[in-house]
Short mmCIF file of C-alpha atoms in Angstrom, two decimals:
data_model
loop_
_atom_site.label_atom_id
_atom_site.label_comp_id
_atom_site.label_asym_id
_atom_site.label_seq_id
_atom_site.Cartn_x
_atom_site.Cartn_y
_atom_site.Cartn_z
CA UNK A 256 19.55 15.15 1.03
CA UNK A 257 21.14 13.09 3.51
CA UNK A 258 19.69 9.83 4.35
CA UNK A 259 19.80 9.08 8.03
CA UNK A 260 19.00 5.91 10.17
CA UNK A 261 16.28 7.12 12.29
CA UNK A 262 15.57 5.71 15.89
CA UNK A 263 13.68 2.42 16.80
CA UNK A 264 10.34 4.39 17.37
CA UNK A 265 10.61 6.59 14.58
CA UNK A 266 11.57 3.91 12.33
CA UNK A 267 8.76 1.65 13.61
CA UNK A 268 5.87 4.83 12.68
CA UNK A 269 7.46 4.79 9.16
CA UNK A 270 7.72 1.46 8.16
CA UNK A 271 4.18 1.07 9.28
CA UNK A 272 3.18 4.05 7.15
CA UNK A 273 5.34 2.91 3.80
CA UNK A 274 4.02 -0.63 3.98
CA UNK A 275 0.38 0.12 3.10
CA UNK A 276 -0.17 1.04 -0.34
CA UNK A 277 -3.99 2.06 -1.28
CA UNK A 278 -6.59 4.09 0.22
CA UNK A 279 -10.34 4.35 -0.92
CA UNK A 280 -12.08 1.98 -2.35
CA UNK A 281 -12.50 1.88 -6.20
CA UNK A 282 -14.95 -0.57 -8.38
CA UNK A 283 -13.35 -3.22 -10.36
CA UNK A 284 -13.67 -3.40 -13.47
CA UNK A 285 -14.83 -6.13 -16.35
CA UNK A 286 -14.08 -6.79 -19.42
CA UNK A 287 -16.11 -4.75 -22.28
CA UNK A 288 -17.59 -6.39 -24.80
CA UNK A 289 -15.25 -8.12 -27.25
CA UNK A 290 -11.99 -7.58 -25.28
CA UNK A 291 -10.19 -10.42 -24.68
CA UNK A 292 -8.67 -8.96 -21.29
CA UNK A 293 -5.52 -9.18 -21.42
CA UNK A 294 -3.17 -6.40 -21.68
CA UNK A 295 -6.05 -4.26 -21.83
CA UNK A 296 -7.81 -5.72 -18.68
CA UNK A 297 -4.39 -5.19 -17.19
CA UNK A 298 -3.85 -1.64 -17.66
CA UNK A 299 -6.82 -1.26 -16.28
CA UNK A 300 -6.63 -3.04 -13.00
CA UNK A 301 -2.91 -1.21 -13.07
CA UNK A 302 -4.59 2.45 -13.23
CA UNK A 303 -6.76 1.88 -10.67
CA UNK A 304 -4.59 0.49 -8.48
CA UNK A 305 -2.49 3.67 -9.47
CA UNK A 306 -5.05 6.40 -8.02
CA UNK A 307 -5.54 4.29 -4.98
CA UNK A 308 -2.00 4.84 -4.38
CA UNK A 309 -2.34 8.34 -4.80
CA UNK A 310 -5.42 8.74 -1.93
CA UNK A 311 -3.14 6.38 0.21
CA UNK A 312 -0.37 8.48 -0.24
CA UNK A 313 -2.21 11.65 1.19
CA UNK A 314 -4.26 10.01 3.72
CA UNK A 315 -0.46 9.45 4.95
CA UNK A 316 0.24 12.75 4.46
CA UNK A 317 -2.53 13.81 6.42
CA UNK A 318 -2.08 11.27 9.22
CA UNK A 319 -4.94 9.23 9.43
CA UNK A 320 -4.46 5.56 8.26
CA UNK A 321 -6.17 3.88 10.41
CA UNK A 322 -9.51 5.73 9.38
CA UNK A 323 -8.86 4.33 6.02
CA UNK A 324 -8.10 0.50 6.51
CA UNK A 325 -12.05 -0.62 6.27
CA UNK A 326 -11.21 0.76 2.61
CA UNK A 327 -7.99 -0.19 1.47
CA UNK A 328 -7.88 -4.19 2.48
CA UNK A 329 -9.96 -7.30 2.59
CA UNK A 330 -11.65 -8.10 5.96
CA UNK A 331 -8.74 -10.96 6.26
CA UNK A 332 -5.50 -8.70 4.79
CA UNK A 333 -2.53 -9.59 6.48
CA UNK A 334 0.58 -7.13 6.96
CA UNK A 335 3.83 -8.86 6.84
CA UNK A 336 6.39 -5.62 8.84
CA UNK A 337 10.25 -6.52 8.37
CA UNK A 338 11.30 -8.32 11.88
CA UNK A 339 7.96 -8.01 13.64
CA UNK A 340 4.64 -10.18 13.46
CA UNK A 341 2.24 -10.20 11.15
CA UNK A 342 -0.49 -8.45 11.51
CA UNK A 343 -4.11 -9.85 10.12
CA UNK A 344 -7.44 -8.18 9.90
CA UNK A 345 -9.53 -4.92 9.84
CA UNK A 346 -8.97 -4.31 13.26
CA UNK A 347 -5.39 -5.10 14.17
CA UNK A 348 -4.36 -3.26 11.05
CA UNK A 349 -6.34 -0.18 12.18
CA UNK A 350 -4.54 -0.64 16.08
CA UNK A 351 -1.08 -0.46 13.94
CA UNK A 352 -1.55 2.87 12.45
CA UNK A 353 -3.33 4.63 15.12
CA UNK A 354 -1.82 7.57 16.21
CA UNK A 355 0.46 7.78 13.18
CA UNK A 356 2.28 10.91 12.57
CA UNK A 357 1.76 12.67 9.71
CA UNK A 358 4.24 12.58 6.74
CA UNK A 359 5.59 15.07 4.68
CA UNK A 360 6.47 13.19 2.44
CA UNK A 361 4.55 9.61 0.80
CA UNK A 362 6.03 8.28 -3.15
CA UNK A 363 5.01 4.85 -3.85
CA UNK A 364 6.04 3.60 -7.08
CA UNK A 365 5.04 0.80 -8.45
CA UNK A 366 7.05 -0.81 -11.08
CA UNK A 367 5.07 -4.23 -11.89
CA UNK A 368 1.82 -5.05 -11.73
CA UNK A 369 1.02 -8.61 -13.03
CA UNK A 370 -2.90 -9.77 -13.08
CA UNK A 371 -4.33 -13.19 -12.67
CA UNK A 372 -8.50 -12.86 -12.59
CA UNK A 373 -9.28 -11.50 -9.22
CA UNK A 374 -5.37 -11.58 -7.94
CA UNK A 375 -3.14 -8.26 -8.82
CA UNK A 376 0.54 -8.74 -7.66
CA UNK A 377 2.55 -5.58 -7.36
CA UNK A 378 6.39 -4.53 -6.79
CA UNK A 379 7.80 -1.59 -6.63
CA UNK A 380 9.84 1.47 -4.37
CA UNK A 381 8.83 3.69 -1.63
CA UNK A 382 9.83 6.73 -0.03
CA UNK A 383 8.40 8.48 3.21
CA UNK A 384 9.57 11.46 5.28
CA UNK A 385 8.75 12.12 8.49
CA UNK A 386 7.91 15.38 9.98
CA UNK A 387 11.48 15.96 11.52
CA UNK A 388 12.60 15.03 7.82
CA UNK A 389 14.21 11.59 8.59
CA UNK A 390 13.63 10.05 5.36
CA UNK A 391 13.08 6.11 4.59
CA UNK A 392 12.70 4.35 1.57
CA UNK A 393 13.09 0.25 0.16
CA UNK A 394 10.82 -2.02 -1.57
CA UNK A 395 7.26 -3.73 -1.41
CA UNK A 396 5.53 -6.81 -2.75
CA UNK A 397 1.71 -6.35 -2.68
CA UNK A 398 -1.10 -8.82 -3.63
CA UNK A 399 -4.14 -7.23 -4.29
CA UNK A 400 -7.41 -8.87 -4.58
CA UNK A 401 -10.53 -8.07 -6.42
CA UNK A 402 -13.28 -7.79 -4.02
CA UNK A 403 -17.12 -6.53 -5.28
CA UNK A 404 -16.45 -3.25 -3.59
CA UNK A 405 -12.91 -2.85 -5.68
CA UNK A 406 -9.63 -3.48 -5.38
CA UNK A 407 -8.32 -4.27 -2.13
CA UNK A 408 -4.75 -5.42 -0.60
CA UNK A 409 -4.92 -8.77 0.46
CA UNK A 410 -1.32 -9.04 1.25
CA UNK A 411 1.62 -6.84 1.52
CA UNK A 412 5.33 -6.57 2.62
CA UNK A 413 8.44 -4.36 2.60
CA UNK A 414 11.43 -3.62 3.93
#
């Protein structure tokens, strides 16, 4: 498939849909009994974060983001878009991705995830394609915190 730059506008509605990475909420999880945490802990917090990806990715597909932000970040998330200003909060996040088109296409893949208590920080790829199949992909850096409702982003970027 060719890979094509896509216009300022078009690029703009894709970026904004590859940055986010999550969806629904999910519960955290503790420790069992006699587990030291750990790598165990950390597969864990890794597979959860993993089928959040996989809501976020279709709530993409199906073009509502916004509807989803309440779920996916902490009430003071900020989004850090390549050459544009940061954008913090429920409701600014939600005024970014209103109106977004829906994809056909939404792979996130997350190649480290590296857990500190109620901190997750996650790297990894993305690729997204638009309805008129321009296609965009790069990198992210995610920080994900553990709230009581789940796992939430806290803070992410990409380019």
């Amino acid at each position: 498939m060719k890979r094509t730059r896509p216009a300022r506008g078009t690029l703009r509605f894709i970026v904004a849909a590859g940055g986010l990475v999550a969806a629904a909420a999910c519960g955290g999880r503790t420790p069992e009994a006699g587990e030291t945490g750990g790598a165990v802990a950390d597969e864990a917090v890794r597979a959860e974060i993993e089928r959040v990806t996989r809501r976020w990715e279709a709530a993409l597909i199906a073009g509502a983001p916004d509807d989803a932000v309440a779920d996916v970040f902490t009430p003071d998330a900020v989004r850090l878009p390549s050459g544009e200003p940061a954008v913090r909060g429920h409701e600014a996040i939600a005024r970014a991705l209103a109106g977004s088109v829906p994809l056909r296409e939404a792979r996130f893949t997350i190649e480290d995830i590296e857990v500190d208590g109620d901190l997750a920080f996650a790297n990894g790829t993305y690729r997204v394609r638009g309805p008129d199949d321009v296609e965009l992909g790069g990198k992210f850096l995610e920080v994900w915190k553990r709230l009581e409702t789940g796992w939430r982003i806290h803070r992410v970027m990409w380019d």
